[in-house]
Short mmCIF file of C-alpha atoms in Angstrom, two decimals:
data_model
loop_
_atom_site.label_atom_id
_atom_site.label_comp_id
_atom_site.label_asym_id
_atom_site.label_seq_id
_atom_site.Cartn_x
_atom_site.Cartn_y
_atom_site.Cartn_z
CA MET A 26 -194.06 -113.42 128.06
CA LYS A 27 -196.14 -115.43 130.63
CA ASN A 28 -199.43 -114.99 129.16
CA GLU A 29 -198.61 -115.89 125.45
CA PRO A 30 -200.65 -118.45 123.91
CA ASP A 31 -199.53 -122.34 124.63
CA ILE A 32 -199.08 -122.68 120.67
CA TRP A 33 -196.38 -119.91 120.64
CA ARG A 34 -194.63 -121.79 123.37
CA SER A 35 -194.84 -124.81 121.50
CA VAL A 36 -193.57 -122.88 118.33
CA ASP A 37 -190.86 -121.87 120.39
CA GLN A 38 -189.83 -125.29 121.58
CA HIS A 39 -189.88 -126.99 118.09
CA ALA A 40 -188.04 -124.19 116.69
CA PRO A 41 -184.36 -125.25 117.14
CA ASP A 42 -185.28 -128.74 115.14
CA LEU A 43 -187.21 -126.72 112.07
CA ILE A 44 -184.22 -124.02 111.97
CA GLY A 45 -181.76 -126.99 111.53
CA LEU A 46 -184.08 -128.42 108.95
CA SER A 47 -183.90 -125.22 107.15
CA ASP A 48 -180.00 -124.62 106.93
CA ARG A 49 -179.74 -128.19 106.00
CA VAL A 50 -181.99 -127.88 102.93
CA TRP A 51 -180.54 -124.00 102.17
CA GLY A 52 -177.08 -126.28 101.88
CA MET A 53 -178.89 -128.50 99.29
CA PRO A 54 -180.55 -126.81 96.59
CA GLU A 55 -182.47 -128.67 94.20
CA ILE A 56 -184.39 -127.14 91.48
CA CYS A 57 -187.70 -128.13 89.86
CA TYR A 58 -188.84 -131.68 90.34
CA THR A 59 -185.21 -133.04 91.37
CA GLU A 60 -185.78 -132.14 95.56
CA TYR A 61 -184.93 -135.84 96.55
CA ARG A 62 -182.85 -134.84 99.18
CA SER A 63 -184.94 -132.19 100.37
CA VAL A 64 -188.26 -134.12 100.54
CA ALA A 65 -186.46 -136.77 102.27
CA GLU A 66 -185.78 -134.24 105.12
CA HIS A 67 -188.79 -132.98 105.32
CA THR A 68 -189.87 -136.55 105.71
CA ALA A 69 -187.90 -137.53 108.56
CA MET A 70 -188.93 -134.45 110.08
CA LEU A 71 -192.55 -135.29 109.98
CA ARG A 72 -191.91 -138.49 111.03
CA ASP A 73 -189.70 -137.68 114.02
CA LYS A 74 -192.53 -135.38 115.10
CA GLY A 75 -195.17 -137.96 115.16
CA PHE A 76 -197.01 -137.43 111.58
CA GLN A 77 -198.29 -139.76 109.57
CA ILE A 78 -196.86 -139.87 106.27
CA THR A 79 -198.09 -140.02 102.45
CA GLU A 80 -195.65 -140.26 100.17
CA ASN A 81 -195.53 -139.64 96.23
CA VAL A 82 -198.48 -137.49 96.35
CA ALA A 83 -200.30 -137.34 93.08
CA GLY A 84 -197.54 -139.37 91.57
CA ILE A 85 -194.95 -136.79 92.20
CA PRO A 86 -192.01 -138.53 93.91
CA THR A 87 -190.63 -135.25 95.61
CA ALA A 88 -194.10 -134.18 97.33
CA VAL A 89 -195.64 -135.59 100.99
CA ILE A 90 -198.07 -135.01 103.05
CA GLY A 91 -197.80 -135.24 106.96
CA GLU A 92 -200.94 -135.51 109.09
CA ALA A 93 -202.06 -135.57 112.47
CA GLY A 94 -205.13 -135.41 114.64
CA GLN A 95 -208.52 -136.94 114.34
CA GLY A 96 -212.23 -135.75 113.14
CA GLY A 97 -212.84 -132.33 112.47
CA PRO A 98 -212.00 -129.86 109.88
CA ILE A 99 -208.46 -130.57 107.93
CA ILE A 100 -206.31 -127.24 108.39
CA ALA A 101 -203.29 -127.39 106.00
CA PHE A 102 -199.73 -125.88 106.11
CA LEU A 103 -197.97 -125.23 102.62
CA GLY A 104 -194.30 -125.90 102.34
CA GLU A 105 -191.81 -125.31 99.95
CA TYR A 106 -188.33 -126.32 99.35
CA ASP A 107 -187.22 -125.74 95.68
CA ALA A 108 -184.51 -123.82 94.73
CA LEU A 109 -183.34 -121.84 91.65
CA PRO A 110 -180.62 -122.45 89.01
CA GLY A 111 -177.41 -119.92 88.72
CA LEU A 112 -177.97 -118.29 92.40
CA SER A 113 -175.58 -120.26 94.26
CA GLN A 114 -174.04 -117.31 97.06
CA GLU A 115 -172.02 -118.25 100.31
CA ALA A 116 -174.57 -117.30 103.24
CA GLY A 117 -173.90 -114.30 105.47
CA VAL A 118 -171.79 -112.69 102.89
CA ALA A 119 -172.79 -109.24 101.00
CA GLU A 120 -171.01 -109.38 97.90
CA PRO A 121 -171.23 -112.10 94.95
CA ARG A 122 -169.47 -115.08 96.12
CA PRO A 123 -170.86 -118.41 94.20
CA LEU A 124 -170.21 -121.93 96.17
CA PRO A 125 -168.58 -124.56 94.06
CA GLY A 126 -171.05 -127.22 92.44
CA ASN A 127 -173.92 -126.69 90.37
CA GLY A 128 -174.35 -123.17 90.64
CA GLN A 129 -177.91 -123.61 92.04
CA GLY A 130 -179.33 -121.47 94.96
CA HIS A 131 -182.18 -120.75 97.39
CA GLY A 132 -182.63 -117.41 95.53
CA CYS A 133 -186.48 -117.33 96.99
CA GLY A 134 -186.28 -118.55 100.50
CA HIS A 135 -187.88 -121.83 100.20
CA ASN A 136 -185.81 -123.46 102.42
CA LEU A 137 -187.28 -120.79 104.89
CA LEU A 138 -190.72 -121.21 103.55
CA GLY A 139 -191.18 -125.11 104.05
CA SER A 140 -189.32 -125.36 107.43
CA ALA A 141 -191.93 -122.67 109.08
CA ALA A 142 -194.83 -124.14 107.90
CA LEU A 143 -194.06 -127.68 109.28
CA LEU A 144 -193.40 -125.60 112.38
CA ALA A 145 -196.23 -124.05 112.52
CA ALA A 146 -197.84 -127.83 111.92
CA CYS A 147 -195.88 -129.15 114.75
CA ALA A 148 -197.09 -126.65 116.89
CA LEU A 149 -201.14 -127.11 115.91
CA LYS A 150 -200.77 -130.85 115.92
CA ASP A 151 -199.35 -130.68 120.04
CA TRP A 152 -202.38 -128.34 120.65
CA LEU A 153 -204.73 -130.76 119.24
CA GLU A 154 -203.25 -133.58 121.25
CA ALA A 155 -203.24 -131.18 124.58
CA THR A 156 -206.69 -130.01 124.21
CA GLY A 157 -208.31 -133.00 122.56
CA THR A 158 -210.02 -130.72 119.84
CA PRO A 159 -211.57 -132.30 117.11
CA GLY A 160 -209.40 -131.40 113.60
CA ARG A 161 -206.67 -132.50 111.59
CA VAL A 162 -203.48 -130.88 110.48
CA ARG A 163 -201.61 -131.34 107.57
CA TYR A 164 -198.54 -130.36 106.30
CA TYR A 165 -198.21 -130.27 102.57
CA GLY A 166 -194.18 -130.71 101.12
CA CYS A 167 -194.41 -129.33 97.71
CA PRO A 168 -191.94 -129.20 94.93
CA ALA A 169 -191.23 -127.29 92.03
CA GLU A 170 -193.08 -124.10 93.05
CA GLU A 171 -190.24 -122.38 90.51
CA GLY A 172 -191.80 -123.26 87.03
CA GLY A 173 -192.96 -126.57 87.86
CA ALA A 174 -196.69 -126.01 89.17
CA ALA A 175 -196.48 -129.21 91.20
CA LYS A 176 -199.47 -127.61 93.39
CA SER A 177 -201.46 -127.09 90.22
CA PHE A 178 -200.99 -130.75 89.26
CA MET A 179 -201.53 -131.80 92.86
CA ALA A 180 -204.55 -129.90 92.82
CA ARG A 181 -205.79 -131.44 89.55
CA GLU A 182 -205.26 -134.84 91.49
CA GLY A 183 -207.55 -134.36 94.14
CA ALA A 184 -204.58 -133.65 96.67
CA PHE A 185 -206.60 -130.67 98.14
CA ASP A 186 -209.66 -131.92 98.52
CA GLY A 187 -211.80 -132.13 101.79
CA VAL A 188 -209.63 -129.49 103.26
CA ALA A 189 -211.00 -126.40 105.09
CA VAL A 190 -208.28 -123.74 105.10
CA ALA A 191 -204.66 -123.44 103.84
CA ILE A 192 -202.06 -121.48 105.22
CA THR A 193 -198.71 -120.63 103.92
CA TRP A 194 -196.31 -117.35 103.77
CA HIS A 195 -193.11 -116.43 101.80
CA PRO A 196 -189.91 -114.43 102.55
CA HIS A 197 -190.39 -111.26 102.01
CA CYS A 198 -189.01 -107.51 102.77
CA PHE A 199 -191.99 -106.75 105.11
CA ASN A 200 -194.36 -108.35 107.53
CA GLU A 201 -198.26 -108.33 106.33
CA VAL A 202 -201.04 -110.29 104.97
CA ALA A 203 -200.25 -111.09 101.52
CA PRO A 204 -202.53 -109.67 99.27
CA ALA A 205 -204.05 -112.01 96.87
CA LEU A 206 -202.37 -110.84 93.72
CA SER A 207 -200.82 -112.86 91.40
CA LEU A 208 -200.83 -113.73 87.44
CA ALA A 209 -202.44 -116.75 85.88
CA ASN A 210 -199.33 -118.44 84.13
CA THR A 211 -198.84 -120.74 81.34
CA ARG A 212 -195.35 -122.36 80.21
CA MET A 213 -195.94 -123.25 76.39
CA ASP A 214 -193.64 -124.55 74.36
CA PHE A 215 -193.38 -124.10 70.53
CA GLU A 216 -191.45 -126.21 68.47
CA PHE A 217 -191.08 -125.76 64.91
CA THR A 218 -189.68 -128.45 62.23
CA GLY A 219 -188.68 -126.90 58.68
CA ARG A 220 -186.02 -128.79 56.28
CA ALA A 221 -182.49 -128.48 56.26
CA SER A 222 -180.30 -127.43 53.38
CA HIS A 223 -177.24 -125.43 52.36
CA ALA A 224 -178.04 -121.74 52.69
CA ALA A 225 -175.67 -120.57 50.01
CA ALA A 226 -176.20 -123.23 47.18
CA ALA A 227 -179.70 -124.32 47.99
CA PRO A 228 -181.32 -122.04 50.23
CA HIS A 229 -184.59 -122.19 47.98
CA LEU A 230 -184.62 -125.75 49.04
CA GLY A 231 -184.86 -124.86 52.97
CA ARG A 232 -187.59 -124.31 55.28
CA SER A 233 -185.80 -122.30 58.09
CA ALA A 234 -187.75 -123.22 61.75
CA LEU A 235 -185.33 -120.27 63.17
CA ASP A 236 -187.18 -117.93 60.74
CA ALA A 237 -190.56 -119.31 61.91
CA ALA A 238 -189.50 -118.75 65.70
CA GLN A 239 -188.21 -115.04 65.03
CA LEU A 240 -191.36 -114.32 63.07
CA MET A 241 -193.51 -115.69 65.99
CA CYS A 242 -191.26 -113.19 68.40
CA THR A 243 -191.88 -110.77 66.26
CA GLY A 244 -195.46 -110.96 65.94
CA VAL A 245 -195.91 -111.55 69.99
CA GLN A 246 -194.05 -108.19 70.10
CA TYR A 247 -196.63 -106.36 68.09
CA LEU A 248 -199.44 -108.20 70.28
CA ARG A 249 -198.12 -106.90 73.64
CA GLU A 250 -199.50 -103.36 72.51
CA HIS A 251 -203.06 -105.02 72.22
CA VAL A 252 -203.52 -106.82 75.49
CA PRO A 253 -204.42 -105.84 79.02
CA GLN A 254 -201.58 -103.63 80.44
CA GLU A 255 -201.53 -106.01 83.55
CA SER A 256 -200.61 -108.96 81.39
CA ARG A 257 -197.09 -110.58 80.55
CA ILE A 258 -195.62 -112.47 77.78
CA HIS A 259 -192.24 -113.36 78.18
CA TYR A 260 -189.72 -116.30 76.44
CA SER A 261 -186.54 -117.86 76.14
CA PHE A 262 -184.91 -120.03 73.12
CA LEU A 263 -184.53 -123.41 74.09
CA ASP A 264 -183.38 -124.37 70.96
CA ALA A 265 -182.10 -122.12 68.32
CA GLY A 266 -181.31 -124.80 65.77
CA GLY A 267 -177.37 -124.90 65.60
CA VAL A 268 -174.51 -122.93 65.27
CA ALA A 269 -173.63 -123.19 61.41
CA PRO A 270 -174.96 -120.26 59.84
CA ASN A 271 -174.35 -121.94 56.39
CA VAL A 272 -177.04 -124.39 57.19
CA VAL A 273 -180.68 -123.32 56.88
CA GLN A 274 -182.05 -124.69 60.32
CA ALA A 275 -184.36 -127.40 60.56
CA LYS A 276 -185.37 -127.24 64.14
CA ALA A 277 -185.95 -124.34 66.65
CA LYS A 278 -187.85 -124.33 70.03
CA LEU A 279 -189.15 -121.69 72.32
CA ARG A 280 -190.80 -121.50 75.61
CA PHE A 281 -193.22 -118.55 76.37
CA ALA A 282 -194.67 -117.68 79.44
CA ILE A 283 -198.23 -116.19 79.10
CA ARG A 284 -199.61 -114.44 82.28
CA SER A 285 -202.91 -112.74 82.64
CA PRO A 286 -204.74 -111.34 85.84
CA ASP A 287 -206.98 -114.12 85.90
CA LEU A 288 -207.69 -117.67 84.46
CA PRO A 289 -210.13 -116.52 81.63
CA GLY A 290 -207.91 -113.64 80.39
CA MET A 291 -205.17 -116.15 80.28
CA PHE A 292 -206.90 -118.91 78.07
CA GLU A 293 -207.76 -116.24 75.80
CA LEU A 294 -204.14 -114.99 75.63
CA ASN A 295 -203.15 -118.30 75.26
CA GLU A 296 -205.13 -118.71 72.02
CA ARG A 297 -204.05 -115.79 70.64
CA VAL A 298 -200.17 -116.50 71.17
CA LYS A 299 -200.91 -120.03 69.62
CA ARG A 300 -202.49 -118.12 66.33
CA ILE A 301 -199.30 -116.16 65.91
CA ALA A 302 -197.06 -119.39 65.86
CA GLN A 303 -199.54 -121.02 63.36
CA GLY A 304 -199.43 -117.70 61.26
CA ALA A 305 -195.50 -117.53 61.41
CA ALA A 306 -195.53 -121.52 60.41
CA MET A 307 -197.37 -120.81 57.56
CA MET A 308 -195.35 -117.94 56.47
CA THR A 309 -192.23 -120.04 56.70
CA ASP A 310 -193.85 -123.14 55.29
CA THR A 311 -192.69 -125.15 58.41
CA ARG A 312 -194.70 -127.09 60.97
CA VAL A 313 -195.09 -126.11 64.76
CA ASP A 314 -195.97 -128.04 67.33
CA ILE A 315 -197.49 -126.80 70.70
CA SER A 316 -197.45 -128.10 74.26
CA ILE A 317 -198.42 -127.03 77.94
CA MET A 318 -195.52 -127.42 80.22
CA SER A 319 -197.14 -126.15 83.15
CA ALA A 320 -199.76 -123.92 84.43
CA VAL A 321 -201.27 -122.08 87.43
CA SER A 322 -203.81 -120.11 88.56
CA ASN A 323 -204.09 -116.28 89.72
CA LEU A 324 -204.73 -116.18 93.39
CA LEU A 325 -208.20 -115.73 95.10
CA PRO A 326 -208.50 -113.41 98.37
CA ASN A 327 -210.43 -114.62 101.20
CA ALA A 328 -211.28 -111.54 103.32
CA PRO A 329 -212.26 -113.43 106.58
CA LEU A 330 -208.98 -115.67 106.73
CA GLU A 331 -206.93 -112.25 106.06
CA GLU A 332 -208.33 -110.65 108.88
CA ALA A 333 -207.70 -113.26 111.44
CA MET A 334 -204.10 -113.69 110.41
CA GLN A 335 -204.11 -109.69 110.48
CA ALA A 336 -205.26 -109.91 114.05
CA ASN A 337 -202.63 -112.46 114.84
CA LEU A 338 -199.83 -110.27 113.25
CA GLU A 339 -200.71 -107.49 115.47
CA ARG A 340 -201.50 -109.69 118.23
CA LEU A 341 -197.77 -111.13 118.14
CA GLY A 342 -196.26 -107.90 117.28
CA PRO A 343 -193.58 -107.73 114.60
CA PRO A 344 -190.00 -109.44 114.81
CA VAL A 345 -187.28 -108.40 117.27
CA PHE A 346 -183.74 -107.80 115.58
CA ASP A 347 -180.58 -106.94 117.21
CA GLU A 348 -177.99 -104.70 115.98
CA ALA A 349 -176.17 -107.34 114.15
CA ASP A 350 -179.11 -108.44 112.30
CA ARG A 351 -179.56 -104.47 110.77
CA ALA A 352 -175.87 -104.14 110.05
CA PHE A 353 -175.46 -107.11 107.88
CA ALA A 354 -179.15 -105.81 106.12
CA ALA A 355 -177.46 -102.57 105.90
CA GLU A 356 -174.66 -104.47 104.16
CA ILE A 357 -177.14 -105.94 101.77
CA GLN A 358 -178.83 -102.87 101.10
CA ALA A 359 -175.31 -101.43 99.92
CA THR A 360 -175.35 -103.63 96.95
CA LEU A 361 -178.87 -102.74 95.75
CA GLN A 362 -179.66 -99.68 93.48
CA ALA A 363 -181.71 -96.79 95.21
CA SER A 364 -184.55 -97.81 92.76
CA ASP A 365 -184.64 -101.53 94.29
CA ILE A 366 -185.70 -99.95 97.87
CA ALA A 367 -187.56 -97.45 96.40
CA SER A 368 -189.60 -99.89 94.47
CA ALA A 369 -190.00 -102.15 97.36
CA TRP A 370 -191.66 -99.22 99.43
CA ARG A 371 -193.93 -98.27 96.91
CA GLY A 372 -194.79 -102.14 96.56
CA VAL A 373 -196.49 -102.09 99.97
CA GLY A 374 -198.07 -98.42 99.77
CA LEU A 375 -195.89 -96.54 102.22
CA ALA A 376 -193.40 -93.92 102.16
CA PRO A 377 -189.94 -94.93 103.06
CA ARG A 378 -188.31 -94.97 106.28
CA ASP A 379 -184.58 -93.96 105.44
CA THR A 380 -183.38 -95.53 108.41
CA ALA A 381 -184.95 -98.92 108.19
CA ALA A 382 -182.78 -101.70 106.85
CA LEU A 383 -185.02 -104.63 108.20
CA CYS A 384 -188.84 -104.16 108.75
CA ASP A 385 -189.65 -104.14 112.24
CA PHE A 386 -193.35 -102.88 112.08
CA ILE A 387 -196.45 -104.83 110.65
CA VAL A 388 -197.83 -103.15 106.91
CA PRO A 389 -201.64 -102.54 107.68
CA ARG A 390 -204.04 -104.06 105.34
CA GLY A 391 -205.54 -102.24 102.33
CA THR A 392 -202.50 -99.76 101.39
CA ALA A 393 -202.66 -98.34 98.13
CA ARG A 394 -199.50 -100.06 96.82
CA GLU A 395 -197.70 -100.41 93.33
CA PRO A 396 -197.05 -104.02 93.37
CA MET A 397 -194.77 -105.85 90.38
CA ILE A 398 -197.12 -109.24 90.35
CA GLY A 399 -195.40 -112.61 89.61
CA SER A 400 -197.13 -116.08 89.82
CA THR A 401 -197.59 -118.84 92.21
CA ASP A 402 -198.84 -122.29 92.39
CA VAL A 403 -200.77 -121.56 95.72
CA GLY A 404 -203.44 -119.88 93.23
CA ASP A 405 -204.49 -123.00 92.30
CA VAL A 406 -205.03 -124.43 96.02
CA SER A 407 -207.09 -120.73 96.39
CA TRP A 408 -209.77 -121.92 93.84
CA ILE A 409 -210.39 -124.96 95.93
CA VAL A 410 -209.67 -124.24 99.44
CA PRO A 411 -210.10 -120.98 101.44
CA THR A 412 -206.56 -120.10 101.23
CA VAL A 413 -204.65 -117.22 103.15
CA GLN A 414 -200.81 -116.07 103.20
CA ALA A 415 -198.26 -114.23 105.34
CA HIS A 416 -195.41 -112.43 104.11
CA ALA A 417 -192.48 -112.11 106.52
CA ALA A 418 -189.52 -109.75 106.65
CA THR A 419 -186.34 -112.33 106.04
CA LEU A 420 -184.85 -109.67 103.86
CA ALA A 421 -183.35 -106.31 103.71
CA ILE A 422 -185.93 -103.89 102.31
CA GLY A 423 -185.60 -103.54 98.53
CA THR A 424 -183.66 -107.03 98.18
CA PRO A 425 -185.02 -108.09 94.92
CA GLY A 426 -186.79 -111.69 94.55
CA HIS A 427 -184.95 -114.42 92.87
CA SER A 428 -181.20 -112.82 93.14
CA TRP A 429 -178.07 -114.01 94.96
CA GLN A 430 -178.77 -111.23 98.02
CA VAL A 431 -181.80 -113.73 98.75
CA THR A 432 -179.34 -116.67 98.85
CA ALA A 433 -176.96 -114.56 100.84
CA GLN A 434 -179.80 -114.17 103.48
CA GLY A 435 -181.29 -117.57 103.60
CA LYS A 436 -179.40 -118.90 106.90
CA THR A 437 -178.88 -115.53 108.91
CA PRO A 438 -179.77 -114.91 112.48
CA ALA A 439 -182.63 -112.38 111.12
CA ALA A 440 -183.97 -115.38 109.08
CA HIS A 441 -184.25 -117.93 111.58
CA LYS A 442 -185.83 -115.47 114.02
CA VAL A 443 -188.54 -114.74 111.34
CA LEU A 444 -189.35 -118.24 110.60
CA THR A 445 -189.91 -118.57 114.18
CA TRP A 446 -192.22 -115.39 114.33
CA VAL A 447 -194.21 -116.13 111.50
CA ALA A 448 -194.71 -120.09 112.33
CA LYS A 449 -196.55 -118.28 115.41
CA VAL A 450 -198.59 -116.21 113.09
CA MET A 451 -199.69 -119.09 111.02
CA ALA A 452 -200.30 -121.55 114.17
CA ALA A 453 -202.33 -118.98 115.97
CA THR A 454 -204.65 -118.35 112.75
CA ALA A 455 -205.07 -121.88 112.41
CA GLN A 456 -206.03 -122.53 116.16
CA ASP A 457 -208.73 -119.56 115.31
CA CYS A 458 -210.09 -121.69 112.69
CA LEU A 459 -210.22 -124.58 115.23
CA THR A 460 -211.66 -122.47 117.82
CA ASN A 461 -214.34 -120.52 115.59
CA PRO A 462 -216.18 -122.69 113.24
CA ASP A 463 -217.86 -119.55 112.10
CA LEU A 464 -214.41 -118.57 110.64
CA ILE A 465 -214.05 -121.62 108.43
CA ALA A 466 -217.80 -121.04 107.39
CA ARG A 467 -217.37 -117.56 106.12
CA ALA A 468 -214.08 -118.28 104.52
CA ARG A 469 -215.99 -120.95 102.63
CA ALA A 470 -218.79 -118.52 101.74
CA ASP A 471 -216.30 -115.94 100.93
CA LEU A 472 -214.62 -118.56 98.26
CA ASP A 473 -218.04 -120.00 96.84
CA ALA A 474 -219.06 -116.53 95.93
CA ARG A 475 -215.89 -116.06 93.91
CA LEU A 476 -216.22 -119.50 92.29
CA ALA A 477 -220.18 -118.91 90.96
CA ALA A 478 -218.89 -115.88 89.12
CA ALA A 479 -216.16 -118.13 87.48
CA PRO A 480 -215.57 -121.89 88.57
CA TYR A 481 -212.57 -123.60 88.62
CA VAL A 482 -210.88 -125.01 85.74
CA CYS A 483 -207.28 -126.23 85.87
CA PRO A 484 -205.26 -124.87 83.58
CA ILE A 485 -203.13 -127.55 83.03
CA PRO A 486 -205.17 -130.22 80.48
CA ALA A 487 -205.43 -133.77 81.55
CA GLU A 488 -203.06 -135.15 79.36
CA VAL A 489 -200.16 -132.90 80.24
CA ARG A 490 -197.90 -135.00 83.01
CA PRO A 491 -195.41 -133.42 85.92
CA PRO A 492 -191.98 -132.79 83.48
CA LEU A 493 -190.75 -135.48 86.59
CA GLN A 494 -186.92 -135.82 86.54
CA PRO A 495 -184.92 -139.03 87.58
CA ARG A 496 -183.60 -139.69 91.19
CA PRO A 497 -180.00 -138.98 90.89
CA ASP A 498 -177.88 -142.30 91.19
CA ALA A 499 -176.90 -142.89 94.96
CA ALA A 500 -172.95 -142.40 93.83
#
């Protein structure tokens, strides 16, 4: 397009480098706080593109900031690059085919997420330099979104203070301004300690931590009837006490994820779950130690930024796919249930288009949808900085999140096209903020009005530290 903005042309110029970064990170999947190679790749790219580097952000060795520009407002692009356990998969293959290795895989598309956000930052940096516009661009390389709440820890330590606007995106089945729908979430550990004994000869001398853990699960099961329907409580056994049935188990440990539509509701629900655990300990004459591993806030919407992003989605138009892209997406859809595909369409409030395997349109704002809601540590950023997100269609319609199908689509030509496309949307939205100070002012006013009703309280207690993992040996 002859008349396309310079900032979009800049995206195209940097795109091959950032597509390469995305593919390299896809090939080195690293989970929660172990992203040492991935952050090194992002740091090297930031340095190559001329950004000033801040490493070890908030004391997290796998977090990095790159900054460029002078004076003016700070525009932040939020990137991620962590993977998930158990989702290893060969790329471009529409059947389960795990790769050799540790079983990890980019089953949420964060290899694409971080690279596109950095690509948008590169384009905004070029525009600032070319025009002399006052302003600074920051790229935040953020680890451990999957369960580690790195942005929440970063927010607590002031890493986002002074930022005017934060912009990000997430791989998805559809192209849209992401609605600010997420659940506040606490991951809390409950460790029961009892007394071991011979389960046949001296059961009366034992105090079963396993019984306490099971009673806690039963109590929470009854609690589910008496919480707001949007809340979620789920759990896993970290330690069931052992494998010998003839021993009264002296140790058992559970991890609960406690989710609520907002922070006040989550704090209240946390206390109710704690009381159930304490009751289970009393019933079994055991002790329970309760600790928070991580926590995130719900997302806050920002109408001025969402309107600006929607305008850029419509100005750019949807991504353009070819027949090969559509054919592979159809192969992926063939691995799904009909209910997966129907649920995806309900989630954006649209009637299914039977022939559509990839989304080649823009979802209108404000559709009446039936979303299933998860949690994200972007939520904590949104309580501090006016924040907006895009969804972009790197995935065949119906692809469930956290699945091998996501990993399989993580480095396809279609995903590369959308990586570049969504970087243009984000870069143009950032440009609008810097050329229209009133947009930043209205975005801040929107956030301040929400905070007046419920000020931000970081859901992670001050004494809780990130569960950092050691750097793997060089060998």
